[in-house]
mmCIF file of C-alpha atoms in Angstrom:
data_model
loop_
_atom_site.group_PDB
_atom_site.id
_atom_site.type_symbol
_atom_site.label_atom_id
_atom_site.label_comp_id
_atom_site.label_asym_id
_atom_site.label_seq_id
_atom_site.Cartn_x
_atom_site.Cartn_y
_atom_site.Cartn_z
ATOM 1 C CA MET S 1 -169.904 -9.832 0.965
ATOM 2 C CA ALA S 2 -166.812 -8.499 -0.730
ATOM 3 C CA GLY S 3 -165.707 -5.516 -2.731
ATOM 4 C CA CYS S 4 -162.908 -3.278 -3.844
ATOM 5 C CA ALA S 5 -161.789 -0.218 -1.946
ATOM 6 C CA GLY S 6 -164.002 2.716 -2.871
ATOM 7 C CA GLU S 7 -166.736 0.571 -4.441
ATOM 8 C CA ILE S 8 -170.141 -0.479 -3.080
ATOM 9 C CA LEU S 9 -170.122 -3.783 -1.183
ATOM 10 C CA SER S 10 -171.858 -6.666 -2.889
ATOM 11 C CA PRO S 11 -174.338 -8.154 -2.252
ATOM 12 C CA THR S 12 -176.511 -5.653 -0.402
ATOM 13 C CA LEU S 13 -176.569 -6.177 3.379
ATOM 14 C CA LYS S 14 -180.089 -7.139 4.474
ATOM 15 C CA ILE S 15 -180.965 -7.588 8.132
ATOM 16 C CA LEU S 16 -184.107 -9.258 9.462
ATOM 17 C CA LEU S 17 -185.041 -8.368 13.032
ATOM 18 C CA LYS S 18 -187.211 -10.866 14.925
ATOM 19 C CA ASP S 19 -188.228 -11.196 18.552
ATOM 20 C CA SER S 20 -187.696 -14.390 20.572
ATOM 21 C CA GLU S 21 -190.946 -15.805 19.203
ATOM 22 C CA GLY S 22 -189.995 -15.195 15.556
ATOM 23 C CA ARG S 23 -192.201 -12.157 14.958
ATOM 24 C CA PRO S 24 -190.749 -9.240 12.962
ATOM 25 C CA ILE S 25 -189.579 -6.240 14.977
ATOM 26 C CA THR S 26 -190.843 -3.109 13.264
ATOM 27 C CA ALA S 27 -189.715 0.509 13.621
ATOM 28 C CA LYS S 28 -186.452 -0.474 15.365
ATOM 29 C CA LYS S 29 -183.462 1.764 14.637
ATOM 30 C CA ILE S 30 -180.042 0.145 14.382
ATOM 31 C CA ARG S 31 -176.575 1.475 13.602
ATOM 32 C CA LEU S 32 -173.787 -0.544 11.980
ATOM 33 C CA GLU S 33 -170.160 -0.560 13.145
ATOM 34 C CA PHE S 34 -167.167 -1.536 10.995
ATOM 35 C CA HIS S 35 -164.294 -3.408 12.663
ATOM 36 C CA ASN S 36 -160.922 -4.625 11.445
ATOM 37 C CA GLU S 37 -158.051 -6.368 13.259
ATOM 38 C CA ASN S 38 -157.385 -3.142 15.206
ATOM 39 C CA GLY S 39 -160.968 -2.681 16.389
ATOM 40 C CA LEU S 40 -163.538 -0.043 15.490
ATOM 41 C CA VAL S 41 -162.869 1.613 12.107
ATOM 42 C CA SER S 42 -162.907 5.418 11.862
ATOM 43 C CA SER S 43 -165.813 6.924 9.932
ATOM 44 C CA LYS S 44 -163.364 8.497 7.466
ATOM 45 C CA ASN S 45 -162.651 4.969 6.172
ATOM 46 C CA TYR S 46 -166.193 4.151 5.055
ATOM 47 C CA SER S 47 -169.259 5.806 3.591
ATOM 48 C CA GLY S 48 -172.920 5.051 3.090
ATOM 49 C CA LYS S 49 -175.975 4.850 5.272
ATOM 50 C CA ILE S 50 -175.034 3.067 8.527
ATOM 51 C CA SER S 51 -178.251 3.565 10.491
ATOM 52 C CA ALA S 52 -181.805 2.766 9.507
ATOM 53 C CA VAL S 53 -185.193 1.741 10.860
ATOM 54 C CA SER S 54 -186.753 -1.674 10.248
ATOM 55 C CA ASP S 55 -189.814 -1.795 8.022
ATOM 56 C CA ILE S 56 -193.156 -3.491 8.675
ATOM 57 C CA ASN S 57 -191.543 -6.884 7.947
ATOM 58 C CA GLY S 58 -188.603 -6.254 10.303
ATOM 59 C CA VAL S 59 -186.197 -5.780 7.376
ATOM 60 C CA ILE S 60 -183.432 -3.206 7.072
ATOM 61 C CA GLU S 61 -181.432 -2.919 3.849
ATOM 62 C CA PHE S 62 -178.053 -1.228 3.434
ATOM 63 C CA ASP S 63 -177.308 -0.855 -0.277
ATOM 64 C CA ASP S 64 -174.643 1.857 -0.428
ATOM 65 C CA LEU S 65 -171.886 0.716 1.959
ATOM 66 C CA VAL S 66 -168.364 1.551 0.780
ATOM 67 C CA LEU S 67 -165.102 0.747 2.549
ATOM 68 C CA LYS S 68 -162.288 3.028 1.452
ATOM 69 C CA ARG S 69 -159.328 0.877 2.553
ATOM 70 C CA THR S 70 -158.236 -2.647 1.685
ATOM 71 C CA GLY S 71 -158.169 -5.450 4.220
ATOM 72 C CA GLN S 72 -160.521 -7.717 6.099
ATOM 73 C CA PHE S 73 -163.455 -6.255 7.971
ATOM 74 C CA GLN S 74 -166.532 -7.321 9.885
ATOM 75 C CA ILE S 75 -169.762 -5.455 10.387
ATOM 76 C CA HIS S 76 -171.056 -5.426 13.954
ATOM 77 C CA ILE S 77 -174.808 -4.993 14.340
ATOM 78 C CA PRO S 78 -175.710 -4.011 17.920
ATOM 79 C CA VAL S 79 -179.386 -4.448 18.793
ATOM 80 C CA ASP S 80 -180.294 -3.791 22.423
ATOM 81 C CA ASN S 81 -177.850 -5.968 24.432
ATOM 82 C CA ILE S 82 -176.979 -8.311 21.548
ATOM 83 C CA ILE S 83 -174.254 -7.816 18.931
ATOM 84 C CA GLU S 84 -174.432 -9.836 15.722
ATOM 85 C CA VAL S 85 -171.280 -9.976 13.590
ATOM 86 C CA THR S 86 -171.008 -10.652 9.854
ATOM 87 C CA ASP S 87 -168.502 -13.031 8.332
ATOM 88 C CA GLU S 88 -165.238 -11.404 7.316
ATOM 89 C CA ILE S 89 -165.498 -9.089 4.343
ATOM 90 C CA ASP S 90 -162.502 -8.915 2.011
ATOM 91 C CA ILE S 91 -161.850 -5.495 0.503
ATOM 92 C CA PHE S 92 -159.494 -5.767 -2.440
ATOM 93 C CA PRO S 93 -157.452 -3.017 -4.130
ATOM 94 C CA PRO S 94 -159.381 -0.793 -6.557
ATOM 95 C CA GLY S 95 -159.897 -2.364 -9.964
ATOM 96 C CA LEU S 96 -159.243 -5.954 -8.873
ATOM 97 C CA ASN S 97 -161.964 -8.137 -10.337
ATOM 98 C CA ILE S 98 -163.134 -10.144 -7.323
ATOM 99 C CA ASP S 99 -165.352 -12.558 -9.231
ATOM 100 C CA PHE S 100 -162.551 -14.933 -10.271
ATOM 101 C CA TRP S 101 -164.806 -17.823 -9.214
ATOM 102 C CA ASN S 102 -167.027 -17.023 -12.230
ATOM 103 C CA GLU S 103 -164.198 -17.852 -14.636
ATOM 104 C CA VAL S 104 -163.607 -21.322 -16.099
ATOM 105 C CA VAL S 105 -161.317 -23.244 -13.755
ATOM 106 C CA GLY S 106 -157.906 -23.882 -15.263
ATOM 107 C CA THR S 107 -157.934 -21.046 -17.768
ATOM 108 C CA GLU S 108 -155.173 -18.450 -17.713
ATOM 109 C CA LYS S 109 -157.657 -15.691 -16.792
ATOM 110 C CA TYR S 110 -158.958 -17.693 -13.819
ATOM 111 C CA GLU S 111 -155.481 -18.447 -12.507
ATOM 112 C CA GLU S 112 -154.399 -14.811 -12.860
ATOM 113 C CA LYS S 113 -157.396 -13.527 -10.887
ATOM 114 C CA LEU S 114 -157.097 -16.258 -8.264
ATOM 115 C CA ASN S 115 -153.370 -15.620 -7.767
ATOM 116 C CA ARG S 116 -153.971 -11.876 -7.317
ATOM 117 C CA ALA S 117 -156.666 -12.542 -4.718
ATOM 118 C CA LEU S 118 -154.465 -15.057 -2.863
ATOM 119 C CA ARG S 119 -151.474 -12.681 -2.844
ATOM 120 C CA PHE S 120 -153.709 -9.967 -1.465
ATOM 121 C CA ALA S 121 -155.090 -12.263 1.268
ATOM 122 C CA ARG S 122 -151.619 -13.430 2.345
ATOM 123 C CA THR S 123 -150.310 -9.847 2.456
ATOM 124 C CA ASN S 124 -153.172 -8.675 4.656
ATOM 125 C CA LEU S 125 -152.987 -11.623 7.056
ATOM 126 C CA LYS S 126 -149.425 -10.774 8.134
#
């Protein structure tokens, strides 16, 4: 997942809940938590539905998550006594086209987008 500040994360976060025997867990409510390098992120820095109930197949879909600040984040998914954590999510400045990997390698447009993304990553790692 990745995105720009103020824009919906892509792709949609889909969670599949299963019990220890692999059966779907239905009608289970979960709530997401956003974390950055400083810990839990304040609710004023994100928007969208962060709690939902699993469907008959044990699936929960979050399709409107928006982080309002740039940086690297993780989504923590507490379920009972277990916490699952997503890979790091990079949130770029507004308007930065994050799909530089879809450009033809070696072209000027590709290098420009890649350099912007790398500068952003180095700045936020310090």
